mmCIF file with all atom_site columns, C-alpha atoms in Angstrom:
data_model
loop_
_atom_site.group_PDB
_atom_site.id
_atom_site.type_symbol
_atom_site.label_atom_id
_atom_site.label_alt_id
_atom_site.label_comp_id
_atom_site.label_asym_id
_atom_site.label_entity_id
_atom_site.label_seq_id
_atom_site.pdbx_PDB_ins_code
_atom_site.Cartn_x
_atom_site.Cartn_y
_atom_site.Cartn_z
_atom_site.occupancy
_atom_site.B_iso_or_equiv
_atom_site.pdbx_formal_charge
_atom_site.auth_seq_id
_atom_site.auth_comp_id
_atom_site.auth_asym_id
_atom_site.auth_atom_id
_atom_site.pdbx_PDB_model_num
ATOM 1   C CA . SER A 1 1   ? 85.319 101.561 69.479 1.00 0.00 ? 20  SER A CA 1
ATOM 2   C CA . TRP A 1 2   ? 83.662 104.024 67.144 1.00 0.00 ? 21  TRP A CA 1
ATOM 3   C CA . ASP A 1 3   ? 85.377 107.067 66.288 1.00 0.00 ? 22  ASP A CA 1
ATOM 4   C CA . VAL A 1 4   ? 82.718 109.469 64.705 1.00 0.00 ? 23  VAL A CA 1
ATOM 5   C CA . TYR A 1 5   ? 84.954 112.930 63.266 1.00 0.00 ? 24  TYR A CA 1
ATOM 6   C CA . GLN A 1 6   ? 83.045 115.433 61.896 1.00 0.00 ? 25  GLN A CA 1
ATOM 7   C CA . ALA A 1 7   ? 84.844 117.648 59.361 1.00 0.00 ? 26  ALA A CA 1
ATOM 8   C CA . VAL A 1 8   ? 83.025 120.613 59.725 1.00 0.00 ? 27  VAL A CA 1
ATOM 9   C CA . VAL A 1 9   ? 84.261 121.223 63.863 1.00 0.00 ? 28  VAL A CA 1
ATOM 10  C CA . GLN A 1 10  ? 87.175 118.977 63.239 1.00 0.00 ? 29  GLN A CA 1
ATOM 11  C CA . ASP A 1 11  ? 85.889 116.982 66.364 1.00 0.00 ? 30  ASP A CA 1
ATOM 12  C CA . HIS A 1 12  ? 86.059 113.249 67.583 1.00 0.00 ? 31  HIS A CA 1
ATOM 13  C CA . ASP A 1 13  ? 83.446 111.746 69.314 1.00 0.00 ? 32  ASP A CA 1
ATOM 14  C CA . ILE A 1 14  ? 84.497 108.020 70.632 1.00 0.00 ? 33  ILE A CA 1
ATOM 15  C CA . GLN A 1 15  ? 81.804 105.635 71.578 1.00 0.00 ? 34  GLN A CA 1
ATOM 16  C CA . THR A 1 16  ? 82.625 102.617 73.382 1.00 0.00 ? 35  THR A CA 1
ATOM 17  C CA . GLY A 1 17  ? 80.183 99.300  73.800 1.00 0.00 ? 36  GLY A CA 1
ATOM 18  C CA . THR A 1 18  ? 79.365 95.376  72.621 1.00 0.00 ? 37  THR A CA 1
ATOM 19  C CA . ILE A 1 19  ? 77.785 94.372  69.242 1.00 0.00 ? 38  ILE A CA 1
ATOM 20  C CA . TYR A 1 20  ? 76.281 91.409  68.157 1.00 0.00 ? 39  TYR A CA 1
ATOM 21  C CA . PHE A 1 21  ? 75.328 89.730  65.211 1.00 0.00 ? 40  PHE A CA 1
ATOM 22  C CA . GLU A 1 22  ? 73.366 86.498  64.886 1.00 0.00 ? 41  GLU A CA 1
ATOM 23  C CA . ARG A 1 23  ? 72.473 84.544  61.598 1.00 0.00 ? 42  ARG A CA 1
ATOM 24  C CA . LEU A 1 24  ? 69.707 81.927  61.979 1.00 0.00 ? 43  LEU A CA 1
ATOM 25  C CA . ASN A 1 25  ? 68.050 80.464  58.530 1.00 0.00 ? 44  ASN A CA 1
ATOM 26  C CA . GLY A 1 26  ? 68.909 83.337  56.185 1.00 0.00 ? 45  GLY A CA 1
ATOM 27  C CA . THR A 1 27  ? 67.881 85.876  58.510 1.00 0.00 ? 46  THR A CA 1
ATOM 28  C CA . THR A 1 28  ? 70.015 88.648  60.398 1.00 0.00 ? 47  THR A CA 1
ATOM 29  C CA . GLN A 1 29  ? 69.875 90.353  63.749 1.00 0.00 ? 48  GLN A CA 1
ATOM 30  C CA . MET A 1 30  ? 72.226 92.600  65.337 1.00 0.00 ? 49  MET A CA 1
ATOM 31  C CA . ALA A 1 31  ? 72.425 94.482  68.865 1.00 0.00 ? 50  ALA A CA 1
ATOM 32  C CA . ALA A 1 32  ? 74.632 97.211  69.633 1.00 0.00 ? 51  ALA A CA 1
ATOM 33  C CA . GLN A 1 33  ? 74.991 98.218  73.183 1.00 0.00 ? 52  GLN A CA 1
ATOM 34  C CA . VAL A 1 34  ? 76.903 101.927 73.327 1.00 0.00 ? 53  VAL A CA 1
ATOM 35  C CA . LYS A 1 35  ? 78.333 101.902 77.096 1.00 0.00 ? 54  LYS A CA 1
ATOM 36  C CA . GLN A 1 36  ? 80.281 105.212 77.012 1.00 0.00 ? 55  GLN A CA 1
ATOM 37  C CA . GLU A 1 37  ? 80.782 108.206 74.826 1.00 0.00 ? 56  GLU A CA 1
ATOM 38  C CA . GLY A 1 38  ? 83.938 109.937 75.483 1.00 0.00 ? 57  GLY A CA 1
ATOM 39  C CA . ASN A 1 39  ? 85.024 109.579 79.525 1.00 0.00 ? 58  ASN A CA 1
ATOM 40  C CA . ARG A 1 40  ? 81.329 109.397 80.428 1.00 0.00 ? 59  ARG A CA 1
ATOM 41  C CA . ALA A 1 41  ? 78.500 106.693 80.252 1.00 0.00 ? 60  ALA A CA 1
ATOM 42  C CA . ALA A 1 42  ? 76.070 107.304 77.354 1.00 0.00 ? 61  ALA A CA 1
ATOM 43  C CA . PRO A 1 43  ? 73.784 104.323 77.719 1.00 0.00 ? 62  PRO A CA 1
ATOM 44  C CA . LYS A 1 44  ? 72.060 103.953 73.517 1.00 0.00 ? 63  LYS A CA 1
ATOM 45  C CA . PHE A 1 45  ? 70.805 100.809 71.845 1.00 0.00 ? 64  PHE A CA 1
ATOM 46  C CA . VAL A 1 46  ? 70.322 99.274  68.387 1.00 0.00 ? 65  VAL A CA 1
ATOM 47  C CA . VAL A 1 47  ? 68.769 96.738  67.640 1.00 0.00 ? 66  VAL A CA 1
ATOM 48  C CA . TYR A 1 48  ? 67.915 95.329  63.925 1.00 0.00 ? 67  TYR A CA 1
ATOM 49  C CA . ASN A 1 49  ? 65.613 92.497  63.581 1.00 0.00 ? 68  ASN A CA 1
ATOM 50  C CA . GLY A 1 50  ? 65.319 91.986  60.079 1.00 0.00 ? 69  GLY A CA 1
ATOM 51  C CA . SER A 1 51  ? 62.477 94.141  59.319 1.00 0.00 ? 70  SER A CA 1
ATOM 52  C CA . GLU A 1 52  ? 63.143 97.216  61.348 1.00 0.00 ? 71  GLU A CA 1
ATOM 53  C CA . VAL A 1 53  ? 66.075 98.736  63.038 1.00 0.00 ? 72  VAL A CA 1
ATOM 54  C CA . GLN A 1 54  ? 65.318 100.503 66.945 1.00 0.00 ? 73  GLN A CA 1
ATOM 55  C CA . PHE A 1 55  ? 67.609 103.228 68.062 1.00 0.00 ? 74  PHE A CA 1
ATOM 56  C CA . TYR A 1 56  ? 66.878 103.819 71.823 1.00 0.00 ? 75  TYR A CA 1
ATOM 57  C CA . GLN A 1 57  ? 68.417 106.866 74.099 1.00 0.00 ? 76  GLN A CA 1
ATOM 58  C CA . PRO A 1 58  ? 67.364 106.166 77.862 1.00 0.00 ? 77  PRO A CA 1
ATOM 59  C CA . GLU A 1 59  ? 68.830 109.463 78.660 1.00 0.00 ? 78  GLU A CA 1
ATOM 60  C CA . ILE A 1 60  ? 66.326 111.481 76.537 1.00 0.00 ? 79  ILE A CA 1
ATOM 61  C CA . LYS A 1 61  ? 63.582 108.862 76.670 1.00 0.00 ? 80  LYS A CA 1
ATOM 62  C CA . GLN A 1 62  ? 63.393 108.588 72.823 1.00 0.00 ? 81  GLN A CA 1
ATOM 63  C CA . MET A 1 63  ? 62.837 105.529 70.832 1.00 0.00 ? 82  MET A CA 1
ATOM 64  C CA . THR A 1 64  ? 63.202 105.789 67.193 1.00 0.00 ? 83  THR A CA 1
ATOM 65  C CA . ILE A 1 65  ? 62.263 103.068 64.704 1.00 0.00 ? 84  ILE A CA 1
ATOM 66  C CA . PHE A 1 66  ? 63.218 102.860 61.382 1.00 0.00 ? 85  PHE A CA 1
ATOM 67  C CA . ARG A 1 67  ? 61.124 100.561 58.817 1.00 0.00 ? 86  ARG A CA 1
ATOM 68  C CA . ALA A 1 68  ? 63.438 98.599  56.520 1.00 0.00 ? 87  ALA A CA 1
ATOM 69  C CA . GLY A 1 69  ? 60.834 98.005  53.869 1.00 0.00 ? 88  GLY A CA 1
ATOM 70  C CA . THR A 1 70  ? 61.704 97.259  50.130 1.00 0.00 ? 89  THR A CA 1
ATOM 71  C CA . ASN A 1 71  ? 65.423 98.321  51.089 1.00 0.00 ? 90  ASN A CA 1
ATOM 72  C CA . ARG A 1 72  ? 65.488 95.142  53.716 1.00 0.00 ? 91  ARG A CA 1
ATOM 73  C CA . SER A 1 73  ? 68.557 93.657  51.958 1.00 0.00 ? 92  SER A CA 1
ATOM 74  C CA . GLN A 1 74  ? 70.779 97.225  51.240 1.00 0.00 ? 93  GLN A CA 1
ATOM 75  C CA . ALA A 1 75  ? 69.899 97.525  55.538 1.00 0.00 ? 94  ALA A CA 1
ATOM 76  C CA . GLU A 1 76  ? 70.849 94.471  56.375 1.00 0.00 ? 95  GLU A CA 1
ATOM 77  C CA . SER A 1 77  ? 73.898 94.910  53.878 1.00 0.00 ? 96  SER A CA 1
ATOM 78  C CA . PHE A 1 78  ? 74.813 98.083  55.875 1.00 0.00 ? 97  PHE A CA 1
ATOM 79  C CA . LEU A 1 79  ? 74.448 96.850  59.258 1.00 0.00 ? 98  LEU A CA 1
ATOM 80  C CA . THR A 1 80  ? 76.085 93.436  58.910 1.00 0.00 ? 99  THR A CA 1
ATOM 81  C CA . LEU A 1 81  ? 78.823 94.806  56.832 1.00 0.00 ? 100 LEU A CA 1
ATOM 82  C CA . GLY A 1 82  ? 82.169 92.317  57.329 1.00 0.00 ? 101 GLY A CA 1
ATOM 83  C CA . PHE A 1 83  ? 80.218 90.175  59.800 1.00 0.00 ? 102 PHE A CA 1
ATOM 84  C CA . GLY A 1 84  ? 79.414 86.805  58.249 1.00 0.00 ? 103 GLY A CA 1
ATOM 85  C CA . GLY A 1 85  ? 77.804 87.868  54.949 1.00 0.00 ? 104 GLY A CA 1
ATOM 86  C CA . SER A 1 86  ? 78.842 85.968  51.516 1.00 0.00 ? 105 SER A CA 1
ATOM 87  C CA . GLY A 1 87  ? 80.716 88.011  48.869 1.00 0.00 ? 106 GLY A CA 1
ATOM 88  C CA . THR A 1 88  ? 77.584 87.181  46.412 1.00 0.00 ? 107 THR A CA 1
ATOM 89  C CA . GLU A 1 89  ? 75.667 89.494  49.168 1.00 0.00 ? 108 GLU A CA 1
ATOM 90  C CA . LEU A 1 90  ? 78.453 92.298  49.134 1.00 0.00 ? 109 LEU A CA 1
ATOM 91  C CA . LYS A 1 91  ? 78.697 92.447  45.555 1.00 0.00 ? 110 LYS A CA 1
ATOM 92  C CA . GLN A 1 92  ? 74.655 93.143  45.338 1.00 0.00 ? 111 GLN A CA 1
ATOM 93  C CA . ASN A 1 93  ? 74.927 96.420  47.202 1.00 0.00 ? 112 ASN A CA 1
ATOM 94  C CA . TRP A 1 94  ? 78.486 97.207  46.783 1.00 0.00 ? 113 TRP A CA 1
ATOM 95  C CA . GLU A 1 95  ? 80.986 98.151  44.527 1.00 0.00 ? 114 GLU A CA 1
ATOM 96  C CA . VAL A 1 96  ? 84.063 96.002  46.043 1.00 0.00 ? 115 VAL A CA 1
ATOM 97  C CA . THR A 1 97  ? 87.670 96.483  44.864 1.00 0.00 ? 116 THR A CA 1
ATOM 98  C CA . LEU A 1 98  ? 90.786 94.545  46.574 1.00 0.00 ? 117 LEU A CA 1
ATOM 99  C CA . LEU A 1 99  ? 93.372 97.137  48.034 1.00 0.00 ? 118 LEU A CA 1
ATOM 100 C CA . GLY A 1 100 ? 95.584 94.465  48.852 1.00 0.00 ? 119 GLY A CA 1
ATOM 101 C CA . SER A 1 101 ? 96.590 92.969  52.507 1.00 0.00 ? 120 SER A CA 1
ATOM 102 C CA . GLU A 1 102 ? 97.705 94.077  55.878 1.00 0.00 ? 121 GLU A CA 1
ATOM 103 C CA . MET A 1 103 ? 98.230 93.313  59.297 1.00 0.00 ? 122 MET A CA 1
ATOM 104 C CA . VAL A 1 104 ? 95.499 94.373  62.131 1.00 0.00 ? 123 VAL A CA 1
ATOM 105 C CA . ASP A 1 105 ? 96.253 93.358  65.527 1.00 0.00 ? 124 ASP A CA 1
ATOM 106 C CA . GLY A 1 106 ? 98.541 90.291  64.343 1.00 0.00 ? 125 GLY A CA 1
ATOM 107 C CA . VAL A 1 107 ? 96.140 88.896  61.523 1.00 0.00 ? 126 VAL A CA 1
ATOM 108 C CA . LYS A 1 108 ? 96.672 89.077  57.991 1.00 0.00 ? 127 LYS A CA 1
ATOM 109 C CA . VAL A 1 109 ? 93.487 91.052  56.303 1.00 0.00 ? 128 VAL A CA 1
ATOM 110 C CA . ALA A 1 110 ? 92.202 91.837  53.133 1.00 0.00 ? 129 ALA A CA 1
ATOM 111 C CA . LYS A 1 111 ? 91.666 95.272  52.690 1.00 0.00 ? 130 LYS A CA 1
ATOM 112 C CA . LEU A 1 112 ? 88.423 95.988  50.821 1.00 0.00 ? 131 LEU A CA 1
ATOM 113 C CA . ASP A 1 113 ? 87.361 99.382  49.499 1.00 0.00 ? 132 ASP A CA 1
ATOM 114 C CA . LEU A 1 114 ? 83.417 99.252  48.923 1.00 0.00 ? 133 LEU A CA 1
ATOM 115 C CA . LYS A 1 115 ? 81.279 102.214 46.888 1.00 0.00 ? 134 LYS A CA 1
ATOM 116 C CA . PRO A 1 116 ? 77.813 101.869 47.232 1.00 0.00 ? 135 PRO A CA 1
ATOM 117 C CA . LYS A 1 117 ? 75.819 101.073 44.253 1.00 0.00 ? 136 LYS A CA 1
ATOM 118 C CA . ALA A 1 118 ? 72.204 102.765 45.709 1.00 0.00 ? 137 ALA A CA 1
ATOM 119 C CA . ALA A 1 119 ? 72.501 106.347 45.473 1.00 0.00 ? 138 ALA A CA 1
ATOM 120 C CA . ASN A 1 120 ? 70.601 106.770 48.224 1.00 0.00 ? 139 ASN A CA 1
ATOM 121 C CA . VAL A 1 121 ? 73.491 104.977 50.113 1.00 0.00 ? 140 VAL A CA 1
ATOM 122 C CA . ALA A 1 122 ? 76.173 107.257 48.299 1.00 0.00 ? 141 ALA A CA 1
ATOM 123 C CA . ASN A 1 123 ? 74.437 110.573 49.658 1.00 0.00 ? 142 ASN A CA 1
ATOM 124 C CA . THR A 1 124 ? 75.389 108.916 53.286 1.00 0.00 ? 143 THR A CA 1
ATOM 125 C CA . PHE A 1 125 ? 78.680 107.347 52.597 1.00 0.00 ? 144 PHE A CA 1
ATOM 126 C CA . SER A 1 126 ? 80.834 107.747 49.503 1.00 0.00 ? 145 SER A CA 1
ATOM 127 C CA . HIS A 1 127 ? 82.540 104.791 50.006 1.00 0.00 ? 146 HIS A CA 1
ATOM 128 C CA . VAL A 1 128 ? 83.655 102.157 53.207 1.00 0.00 ? 147 VAL A CA 1
ATOM 129 C CA . THR A 1 129 ? 87.235 100.642 53.708 1.00 0.00 ? 148 THR A CA 1
ATOM 130 C CA . ILE A 1 130 ? 86.967 97.427  55.500 1.00 0.00 ? 149 ILE A CA 1
ATOM 131 C CA . TRP A 1 131 ? 90.070 95.364  57.059 1.00 0.00 ? 150 TRP A CA 1
ATOM 132 C CA . VAL A 1 132 ? 88.636 91.598  56.551 1.00 0.00 ? 151 VAL A CA 1
ATOM 133 C CA . ASP A 1 133 ? 89.724 88.611  58.495 1.00 0.00 ? 152 ASP A CA 1
ATOM 134 C CA . PRO A 1 134 ? 89.216 85.842  55.217 1.00 0.00 ? 153 PRO A CA 1
ATOM 135 C CA . ALA A 1 135 ? 89.666 82.762  57.752 1.00 0.00 ? 154 ALA A CA 1
ATOM 136 C CA . ARG A 1 136 ? 86.705 83.838  59.389 1.00 0.00 ? 155 ARG A CA 1
ATOM 137 C CA . SER A 1 137 ? 84.936 86.526  57.611 1.00 0.00 ? 156 SER A CA 1
ATOM 138 C CA . ILE A 1 138 ? 85.057 88.936  60.029 1.00 0.00 ? 157 ILE A CA 1
ATOM 139 C CA . SER A 1 139 ? 85.919 92.397  60.099 1.00 0.00 ? 158 SER A CA 1
ATOM 140 C CA . LEU A 1 140 ? 88.141 94.036  62.180 1.00 0.00 ? 159 LEU A CA 1
ATOM 141 C CA . LYS A 1 141 ? 88.010 97.472  61.251 1.00 0.00 ? 160 LYS A CA 1
ATOM 142 C CA . GLN A 1 142 ? 85.979 99.824  59.295 1.00 0.00 ? 161 GLN A CA 1
ATOM 143 C CA . ILE A 1 143 ? 86.119 103.345 57.910 1.00 0.00 ? 162 ILE A CA 1
ATOM 144 C CA . PHE A 1 144 ? 82.862 105.133 56.597 1.00 0.00 ? 163 PHE A CA 1
ATOM 145 C CA . PHE A 1 145 ? 83.499 108.088 54.491 1.00 0.00 ? 164 PHE A CA 1
ATOM 146 C CA . ALA A 1 146 ? 80.728 110.756 54.040 1.00 0.00 ? 165 ALA A CA 1
ATOM 147 C CA . PRO A 1 147 ? 80.723 113.299 51.250 1.00 0.00 ? 166 PRO A CA 1
ATOM 148 C CA . SER A 1 148 ? 80.895 116.101 53.826 1.00 0.00 ? 167 SER A CA 1
ATOM 149 C CA . GLY A 1 149 ? 84.102 115.115 55.065 1.00 0.00 ? 168 GLY A CA 1
ATOM 150 C CA . ASP A 1 150 ? 83.096 113.156 57.973 1.00 0.00 ? 169 ASP A CA 1
ATOM 151 C CA . LEU A 1 151 ? 84.242 109.845 58.934 1.00 0.00 ? 170 LEU A CA 1
ATOM 152 C CA . ARG A 1 152 ? 83.092 106.780 61.390 1.00 0.00 ? 171 ARG A CA 1
ATOM 153 C CA . THR A 1 153 ? 86.015 104.353 62.033 1.00 0.00 ? 172 THR A CA 1
ATOM 154 C CA . ALA A 1 154 ? 84.848 101.456 63.938 1.00 0.00 ? 173 ALA A CA 1
ATOM 155 C CA . THR A 1 155 ? 87.265 98.618  65.523 1.00 0.00 ? 174 THR A CA 1
ATOM 156 C CA . TYR A 1 156 ? 86.506 95.912  66.616 1.00 0.00 ? 175 TYR A CA 1
ATOM 157 C CA . SER A 1 157 ? 88.416 93.857  69.622 1.00 0.00 ? 176 SER A CA 1
ATOM 158 C CA . ASN A 1 158 ? 87.395 90.495  71.762 1.00 0.00 ? 177 ASN A CA 1
ATOM 159 C CA . ILE A 1 159 ? 85.775 89.108  69.096 1.00 0.00 ? 178 ILE A CA 1
ATOM 160 C CA . ARG A 1 160 ? 83.819 85.612  69.969 1.00 0.00 ? 179 ARG A CA 1
ATOM 161 C CA . TYR A 1 161 ? 81.979 83.715  66.918 1.00 0.00 ? 180 TYR A CA 1
ATOM 162 C CA . ASN A 1 162 ? 79.864 80.971  67.200 1.00 0.00 ? 181 ASN A CA 1
ATOM 163 C CA . GLN A 1 163 ? 78.522 81.052  70.440 1.00 0.00 ? 182 GLN A CA 1
ATOM 164 C CA . PRO A 1 164 ? 75.161 81.661  71.816 1.00 0.00 ? 183 PRO A CA 1
ATOM 165 C CA . ILE A 1 165 ? 73.810 84.765  72.030 1.00 0.00 ? 184 ILE A CA 1
ATOM 166 C CA . PRO A 1 166 ? 71.229 85.661  74.809 1.00 0.00 ? 185 PRO A CA 1
ATOM 167 C CA . LYS A 1 167 ? 68.012 86.244  73.518 1.00 0.00 ? 186 LYS A CA 1
ATOM 168 C CA . GLU A 1 168 ? 67.483 89.343  75.488 1.00 0.00 ? 187 GLU A CA 1
ATOM 169 C CA . VAL A 1 169 ? 70.158 91.087  73.491 1.00 0.00 ? 188 VAL A CA 1
ATOM 170 C CA . PHE A 1 170 ? 67.579 91.193  70.554 1.00 0.00 ? 189 PHE A CA 1
ATOM 171 C CA . HIS A 1 171 ? 64.806 93.278  72.502 1.00 0.00 ? 190 HIS A CA 1
ATOM 172 C CA . ILE A 1 172 ? 65.243 96.553  73.752 1.00 0.00 ? 191 ILE A CA 1
ATOM 173 C CA . LYS A 1 173 ? 63.395 97.206  77.332 1.00 0.00 ? 192 LYS A CA 1
ATOM 174 C CA . VAL A 1 174 ? 61.969 100.844 77.110 1.00 0.00 ? 193 VAL A CA 1
ATOM 175 C CA . ALA A 1 175 ? 61.098 103.079 79.835 1.00 0.00 ? 194 ALA A CA 1
ATOM 176 C CA . PRO A 1 176 ? 57.855 104.346 80.993 1.00 0.00 ? 195 PRO A CA 1
ATOM 177 C CA . GLY A 1 177 ? 57.123 107.408 79.230 1.00 0.00 ? 196 GLY A CA 1
ATOM 178 C CA . THR A 1 178 ? 59.547 107.059 76.487 1.00 0.00 ? 197 THR A CA 1
ATOM 179 C CA . ALA A 1 179 ? 58.230 108.815 73.407 1.00 0.00 ? 198 ALA A CA 1
ATOM 180 C CA . VAL A 1 180 ? 58.408 106.923 70.022 1.00 0.00 ? 199 VAL A CA 1
ATOM 181 C CA . GLN A 1 181 ? 58.706 107.917 66.196 1.00 0.00 ? 200 GLN A CA 1
ATOM 182 C CA . THR A 1 182 ? 58.517 105.836 63.340 1.00 0.00 ? 201 THR A CA 1
ATOM 183 C CA . LYS A 1 183 ? 60.330 106.842 60.135 1.00 0.00 ? 202 LYS A CA 1
#
């Protein structure tokens, strides 16, 4: 689940769905399927394929494509934060501080605070706190802190790993008449 808090209006937007990560031969793919926003169905799809992020909103027939380009390692570090990346990869893009350990859903986790090294990332998020299960290298919770006071809290449950993922998860089927924007 994702809880997006907007400080200026003091409002929470709760979204739930499924997220997938796959690392093969040094390449990472990520797919997220948002199913609900609050109490209503609100499908949205996000796919990262190693070179671009595709964001599809079928309700408004809009597909936005963000090219990773020279920022590929930063994009990958951000999208896969706490999901199988090595500590070396994490330290390339983040200043990492260990805040101790805590229990999350019955699991003893390491609590880390991450400050982005890249100025363009720091303009979006001043820091990120993650709770990582060190035995599985999997994040159970993340809070992204924006300079504006906005927060994005992600909580992960029903985690399964080292299982096959259907290939179609990483391909978005777009409805006819969908507007496509590339940034």
